[in-house]
PDB file of C-alpha atoms in Angstrom:
ATOM      1  CA  MET A 586      45.505   3.034   8.189  1.00 56.00           C
ATOM      2  CA  PHE A 587      43.060   5.425   9.858  1.00 60.00           C
ATOM      3  CA  MET A 588      42.299   7.063   6.492  1.00 62.00           C
ATOM      4  CA  ILE A 589      41.386   3.698   4.901  1.00 65.00           C
ATOM      5  CA  GLU A 590      39.012   2.873   7.767  1.00 66.00           C
ATOM      6  CA  ARG A 591      37.416   6.300   7.556  1.00 65.00           C
ATOM      7  CA  GLU A 592      36.857   5.858   3.803  1.00 65.00           C
ATOM      8  CA  ARG A 593      35.292   2.457   4.421  1.00 65.00           C
ATOM      9  CA  ILE A 594      32.966   3.909   7.083  1.00 62.00           C
ATOM     10  CA  ASP A 595      32.061   6.850   4.816  1.00 58.00           C
ATOM     11  CA  SER A 596      31.313   4.430   1.993  1.00 61.00           C
ATOM     12  CA  THR A 597      29.106   2.293   4.260  1.00 61.00           C
ATOM     13  CA  VAL A 598      27.191   5.325   5.539  1.00 57.00           C
ATOM     14  CA  LYS A 599      26.693   6.540   1.960  1.00 61.00           C
ATOM     15  CA  LYS A 600      25.341   3.121   0.901  1.00 62.00           C
ATOM     16  CA  MET A 601      22.980   3.007   3.888  1.00 64.00           C
ATOM     17  CA  LYS A 602      21.755   6.521   3.124  1.00 65.00           C
ATOM     18  CA  GLY A 603      21.130   5.452  -0.462  1.00 67.00           C
ATOM     19  CA  GLN A 604      18.937   2.588   0.706  1.00 80.00           C
ATOM     20  CA  ALA A 605      17.047   4.378   3.503  1.00 83.00           C
ATOM     21  CA  ALA A 606      13.850   4.826   1.481  1.00 84.00           C
ATOM     22  CA  ASN A 607      13.988   1.234   0.223  1.00 89.00           C
ATOM     23  CA  ILE A 608      14.329  -0.029   3.786  1.00 91.00           C
ATOM     24  CA  LEU A 609      11.164   1.877   4.739  1.00 92.00           C
ATOM     25  CA  THR A 610       9.450   0.428   1.660  1.00 93.00           C
ATOM     26  CA  LEU A 611      10.428  -3.094   2.722  1.00 95.00           C
ATOM     27  CA  ILE A 612       9.053  -2.423   6.210  1.00 95.00           C
ATOM     28  CA  ASN A 613       5.785  -1.429   4.488  1.00 96.00           C
ATOM     29  CA  LEU A 614       5.858  -4.772   2.630  1.00 97.00           C
ATOM     30  CA  SER A 615       6.632  -6.692   5.815  1.00 97.00           C
ATOM     31  CA  LEU A 616       3.728  -5.063   7.648  1.00 98.00           C
ATOM     32  CA  GLY A 617       1.389  -5.834   4.737  1.00 98.00           C
ATOM     33  CA  ALA A 618       2.507  -9.468   4.677  1.00 98.00           C
ATOM     34  CA  LEU A 619       2.132  -9.687   8.452  1.00 98.00           C
ATOM     35  CA  ALA A 620      -1.362  -8.187   8.145  1.00 98.00           C
ATOM     36  CA  LEU A 621      -2.255 -10.981   5.716  1.00 98.00           C
ATOM     37  CA  MET A 622      -0.997 -13.609   8.156  1.00 98.00           C
ATOM     38  CA  PHE A 623      -3.184 -12.208  10.926  1.00 98.00           C
ATOM     39  CA  ILE A 624      -6.161 -11.888   8.576  1.00 98.00           C
ATOM     40  CA  PHE A 625      -5.754 -15.554   7.569  1.00 97.00           C
ATOM     41  CA  LYS A 626      -5.780 -16.469  11.263  1.00 97.00           C
ATOM     42  CA  ASP A 627      -9.014 -14.476  11.625  1.00 96.00           C
ATOM     43  CA  ASP A 628      -7.398 -11.791  13.774  1.00 98.00           C
ATOM     44  CA  LEU A 629      -8.876  -8.981  11.708  1.00 98.00           C
ATOM     45  CA  LYS A 630      -8.240  -6.232  14.267  1.00 98.00           C
ATOM     46  CA  VAL A 631      -4.476  -6.793  14.209  1.00 98.00           C
ATOM     47  CA  GLY A 632      -4.553  -7.087  10.404  1.00 98.00           C
ATOM     48  CA  PHE A 633      -6.347  -3.743  10.238  1.00 98.00           C
ATOM     49  CA  ILE A 634      -3.777  -2.051  12.496  1.00 98.00           C
ATOM     50  CA  LEU A 635      -0.872  -3.474  10.481  1.00 98.00           C
ATOM     51  CA  ILE A 636      -2.330  -2.135   7.217  1.00 98.00           C
ATOM     52  CA  PHE A 637      -2.407   1.354   8.703  1.00 96.00           C
ATOM     53  CA  LEU A 638       1.132   1.011  10.051  1.00 97.00           C
ATOM     54  CA  ALA A 639       2.190   0.007   6.529  1.00 97.00           C
ATOM     55  CA  GLY A 640       0.540   3.227   5.362  1.00 95.00           C
ATOM     56  CA  LEU A 641       2.742   5.280   7.678  1.00 94.00           C
ATOM     57  CA  PHE A 642       5.902   3.667   6.343  1.00 92.00           C
ATOM     58  CA  ASP A 643       4.645   4.114   2.784  1.00 92.00           C
ATOM     59  CA  ARG A 644       4.166   7.807   3.469  1.00 90.00           C
ATOM     60  CA  PHE A 645       7.680   8.179   4.842  1.00 88.00           C
ATOM     61  CA  ASP A 646       9.567   6.209   2.162  1.00 85.00           C
ATOM     62  CA  GLY A 647       8.752   8.753  -0.537  1.00 81.00           C
ATOM     63  CA  MET A 648       9.493  11.659   1.785  1.00 83.00           C
ATOM     64  CA  VAL A 649      12.885  10.214   2.696  1.00 84.00           C
ATOM     65  CA  ALA A 650      13.732   9.523  -0.945  1.00 79.00           C
ATOM     66  CA  ARG A 651      12.947  13.118  -1.914  1.00 82.00           C
ATOM     67  CA  LYS A 652      14.660  14.683   1.140  1.00 85.00           C
ATOM     68  CA  LEU A 653      17.856  12.665   0.639  1.00 83.00           C
ATOM     69  CA  ASN A 654      17.638  13.006  -3.159  1.00 82.00           C
ATOM     70  CA  ILE A 655      17.798   9.225  -3.608  1.00 78.00           C
ATOM     71  CA  GLU A 656      14.786   8.635  -5.823  1.00 78.00           C
ATOM     72  CA  SER A 657      15.384   5.801  -8.276  1.00 81.00           C
ATOM     73  CA  GLU A 658      13.570   3.665 -10.813  1.00 84.00           C
ATOM     74  CA  PHE A 659      14.322   0.639  -8.614  1.00 86.00           C
ATOM     75  CA  GLY A 660      12.719   2.355  -5.614  1.00 84.00           C
ATOM     76  CA  LYS A 661       9.651   3.298  -7.661  1.00 86.00           C
ATOM     77  CA  GLN A 662       9.154  -0.283  -8.851  1.00 90.00           C
ATOM     78  CA  LEU A 663       9.807  -1.730  -5.377  1.00 90.00           C
ATOM     79  CA  ASP A 664       7.309   0.701  -3.849  1.00 91.00           C
ATOM     80  CA  SER A 665       4.600  -0.392  -6.288  1.00 92.00           C
ATOM     81  CA  LEU A 666       5.160  -4.079  -5.629  1.00 94.00           C
ATOM     82  CA  CYS A 667       4.970  -3.479  -1.892  1.00 95.00           C
ATOM     83  CA  ASP A 668       1.883  -1.259  -2.239  1.00 96.00           C
ATOM     84  CA  LEU A 669       0.052  -4.027  -4.093  1.00 97.00           C
ATOM     85  CA  ILE A 670       0.504  -6.273  -1.058  1.00 97.00           C
ATOM     86  CA  SER A 671      -0.150  -3.703   1.691  1.00 98.00           C
ATOM     87  CA  PHE A 672      -2.937  -1.680   0.044  1.00 98.00           C
ATOM     88  CA  GLY A 673      -4.339  -4.082  -2.543  1.00 98.00           C
ATOM     89  CA  ILE A 674      -4.269  -7.641  -1.284  1.00 98.00           C
ATOM     90  CA  ALA A 675      -4.319  -7.060   2.498  1.00 98.00           C
ATOM     91  CA  PRO A 676      -7.300  -4.631   2.612  1.00 98.00           C
ATOM     92  CA  ALA A 677      -9.258  -6.705   0.076  1.00 98.00           C
ATOM     93  CA  PHE A 678      -8.757  -9.857   2.140  1.00 98.00           C
ATOM     94  CA  LEU A 679      -9.574  -7.980   5.343  1.00 98.00           C
ATOM     95  CA  LEU A 680     -12.932  -6.891   3.949  1.00 98.00           C
ATOM     96  CA  TYR A 681     -13.521 -10.321   2.415  1.00 98.00           C
ATOM     97  CA  GLN A 682     -12.884 -12.094   5.742  1.00 98.00           C
ATOM     98  CA  GLY A 683     -14.900  -9.521   7.654  1.00 97.00           C
ATOM     99  CA  SER A 684     -17.942  -9.325   5.395  1.00 97.00           C
ATOM    100  CA  LEU A 685     -17.740 -10.211   1.701  1.00 98.00           C
ATOM    101  CA  PHE A 686     -17.380 -13.958   2.287  1.00 97.00           C
ATOM    102  CA  GLU A 687     -21.140 -13.924   2.992  1.00 97.00           C
ATOM    103  CA  PHE A 688     -21.773 -13.401  -0.739  1.00 97.00           C
ATOM    104  CA  GLY A 689     -19.943 -16.541  -1.873  1.00 97.00           C
ATOM    105  CA  VAL A 690     -18.574 -16.396  -5.422  1.00 98.00           C
ATOM    106  CA  PRO A 691     -19.544 -12.736  -6.059  1.00 97.00           C
ATOM    107  CA  GLY A 692     -17.652 -11.760  -2.880  1.00 97.00           C
ATOM    108  CA  ILE A 693     -14.596 -13.634  -4.166  1.00 98.00           C
ATOM    109  CA  ILE A 694     -14.871 -12.040  -7.615  1.00 98.00           C
ATOM    110  CA  PHE A 695     -15.145  -8.493  -6.256  1.00 98.00           C
ATOM    111  CA  THR A 696     -12.252  -9.083  -3.871  1.00 98.00           C
ATOM    112  CA  ILE A 697     -10.079 -10.243  -6.760  1.00 98.00           C
ATOM    113  CA  LEU A 698     -11.332  -7.351  -8.923  1.00 98.00           C
ATOM    114  CA  PHE A 699     -10.044  -4.861  -6.341  1.00 98.00           C
ATOM    115  CA  ILE A 700      -6.603  -6.493  -6.391  1.00 98.00           C
ATOM    116  CA  VAL A 701      -6.504  -6.614 -10.209  1.00 98.00           C
ATOM    117  CA  CYS A 702      -7.537  -2.953 -10.534  1.00 98.00           C
ATOM    118  CA  GLY A 703      -4.901  -2.012  -7.961  1.00 97.00           C
ATOM    119  CA  ALA A 704      -2.229  -3.794 -10.003  1.00 97.00           C
ATOM    120  CA  ILE A 705      -3.377  -2.024 -13.175  1.00 96.00           C
ATOM    121  CA  ARG A 706      -3.346   1.321 -11.358  1.00 95.00           C
ATOM    122  CA  LEU A 707       0.210   0.779 -10.149  1.00 94.00           C
ATOM    123  CA  ALA A 708       1.457  -0.407 -13.545  1.00 94.00           C
ATOM    124  CA  ARG A 709      -0.096   2.632 -15.235  1.00 92.00           C
ATOM    125  CA  PHE A 710       1.515   4.939 -12.651  1.00 89.00           C
ATOM    126  CA  ASN A 711       4.922   3.353 -13.205  1.00 87.00           C
ATOM    127  CA  ILE A 712       4.949   3.924 -16.966  1.00 88.00           C
ATOM    128  CA  THR A 713       3.613   7.488 -17.018  1.00 85.00           C
ATOM    129  CA  GLU A 714       5.406  10.727 -16.280  1.00 78.00           C
ATOM    130  CA  PHE A 715       4.170  12.241 -13.018  1.00 74.00           C
ATOM    131  CA  ASN A 716       3.014  15.834 -13.584  1.00 77.00           C
ATOM    132  CA  GLY A 717       1.827  16.707 -10.079  1.00 77.00           C
ATOM    133  CA  SER A 718      -1.514  14.927 -10.182  1.00 79.00           C
ATOM    134  CA  PHE A 719      -2.532  11.286 -10.042  1.00 82.00           C
ATOM    135  CA  VAL A 720      -4.715   9.665 -12.668  1.00 86.00           C
ATOM    136  CA  GLY A 721      -7.174   7.457 -10.801  1.00 90.00           C
ATOM    137  CA  VAL A 722      -7.439   7.085  -7.049  1.00 94.00           C
ATOM    138  CA  PRO A 723      -4.047   5.930  -5.667  1.00 94.00           C
ATOM    139  CA  ILE A 724      -4.060   2.367  -4.334  1.00 96.00           C
ATOM    140  CA  THR A 725      -2.880   3.603  -0.929  1.00 95.00           C
ATOM    141  CA  VAL A 726      -5.996   5.769  -0.602  1.00 95.00           C
ATOM    142  CA  ALA A 727      -8.364   3.103  -1.951  1.00 97.00           C
ATOM    143  CA  GLY A 728      -6.765   0.402   0.210  1.00 98.00           C
ATOM    144  CA  CYS A 729      -6.924   2.466   3.398  1.00 97.00           C
ATOM    145  CA  ILE A 730     -10.592   3.325   2.770  1.00 97.00           C
ATOM    146  CA  ILE A 731     -11.413  -0.342   2.118  1.00 98.00           C
ATOM    147  CA  ALA A 732      -9.532  -1.269   5.299  1.00 98.00           C
ATOM    148  CA  MET A 733     -11.482   1.372   7.268  1.00 97.00           C
ATOM    149  CA  CYS A 734     -14.677  -0.355   6.169  1.00 97.00           C
ATOM    150  CA  TYR A 735     -13.689  -3.039   8.674  1.00 97.00           C
ATOM    151  CA  LEU A 736     -14.639  -0.604  11.447  1.00 97.00           C
ATOM    152  CA  LEU A 737     -18.136  -0.247   9.956  1.00 97.00           C
ATOM    153  CA  ILE A 738     -18.941  -3.967   9.716  1.00 97.00           C
ATOM    154  CA  PRO A 739     -21.029  -4.058  12.928  1.00 96.00           C
ATOM    155  CA  PHE A 740     -23.064  -1.024  11.846  1.00 97.00           C
ATOM    156  CA  VAL A 741     -23.554  -1.266   8.078  1.00 96.00           C
ATOM    157  CA  PRO A 742     -25.286  -3.952   5.980  1.00 96.00           C
ATOM    158  CA  SER A 743     -22.830  -6.209   4.125  1.00 95.00           C
ATOM    159  CA  TYR A 744     -24.106  -5.298   0.660  1.00 96.00           C
ATOM    160  CA  VAL A 745     -22.781  -1.760   1.190  1.00 97.00           C
ATOM    161  CA  PHE A 746     -19.238  -3.174   1.286  1.00 97.00           C
ATOM    162  CA  MET A 747     -19.826  -4.862  -2.070  1.00 97.00           C
ATOM    163  CA  PHE A 748     -20.630  -1.404  -3.450  1.00 97.00           C
ATOM    164  CA  PHE A 749     -17.529   0.134  -1.823  1.00 97.00           C
ATOM    165  CA  ILE A 750     -15.117  -2.481  -3.135  1.00 98.00           C
ATOM    166  CA  ILE A 751     -16.546  -2.249  -6.665  1.00 98.00           C
ATOM    167  CA  ALA A 752     -16.554   1.559  -6.579  1.00 98.00           C
ATOM    168  CA  PHE A 753     -12.946   1.839  -5.415  1.00 98.00           C
ATOM    169  CA  SER A 754     -11.831  -0.834  -7.874  1.00 98.00           C
ATOM    170  CA  PHE A 755     -13.066   1.296 -10.762  1.00 97.00           C
ATOM    171  CA  LEU A 756     -11.965   4.587  -9.202  1.00 97.00           C
ATOM    172  CA  MET A 757      -8.385   3.296  -9.159  1.00 97.00           C
ATOM    173  CA  ILE A 758      -8.406   2.690 -12.917  1.00 96.00           C
ATOM    174  CA  SER A 759     -10.540   5.710 -13.767  1.00 95.00           C
ATOM    175  CA  SER A 760      -9.232   8.826 -15.491  1.00 90.00           C
ATOM    176  CA  ILE A 761     -10.087  11.041 -12.502  1.00 90.00           C
ATOM    177  CA  SER A 762      -7.274  13.510 -11.856  1.00 84.00           C
ATOM    178  CA  ILE A 763      -6.281  13.982  -8.222  1.00 83.00           C
ATOM    179  CA  GLN A 764      -3.795  16.685  -7.262  1.00 80.00           C
ATOM    180  CA  LYS A 765      -0.917  15.510  -5.050  1.00 77.00           C
ATOM    181  CA  ARG A 766      -0.609  17.359  -1.723  1.00 70.00           C
TER     182      ARG A 766
END
């Protein structure tokens, strides 16, 4: 009887260990979605903080997967879907709500362009073999830089943010090679 219970507990622990990275990835997604909710309610400061918290969980999910040797194709795909929300949509909407809305339709177009380029970047990453360097600026980097622009809104003219969002849109889908650290 005791042996059966021990096996059941061992099996449960093994399953939980196997999903540890995915749980962190889903926390990343949840923080990104929560950031969007706050951004929609015009609480940009909280949205900004949540995007950066999502970044911390995104950093740890890959580390945990490698440390526990639980990397999987499912985890890779899940991570990309979550990254599109937390580092594509949320930062783009944060900058749109904070500044780009002033430009009307061009502000909308450039906001959407950032999201589209982020999706392309992630799709390209998912179908290529990783050789130690990224092709194009990773969406997590681009999204965090776009989110940090929020801090500059009181000090920098709005047109500068149009330049930043266009630049990082194209940097994500560029052929620039960036070594992973």
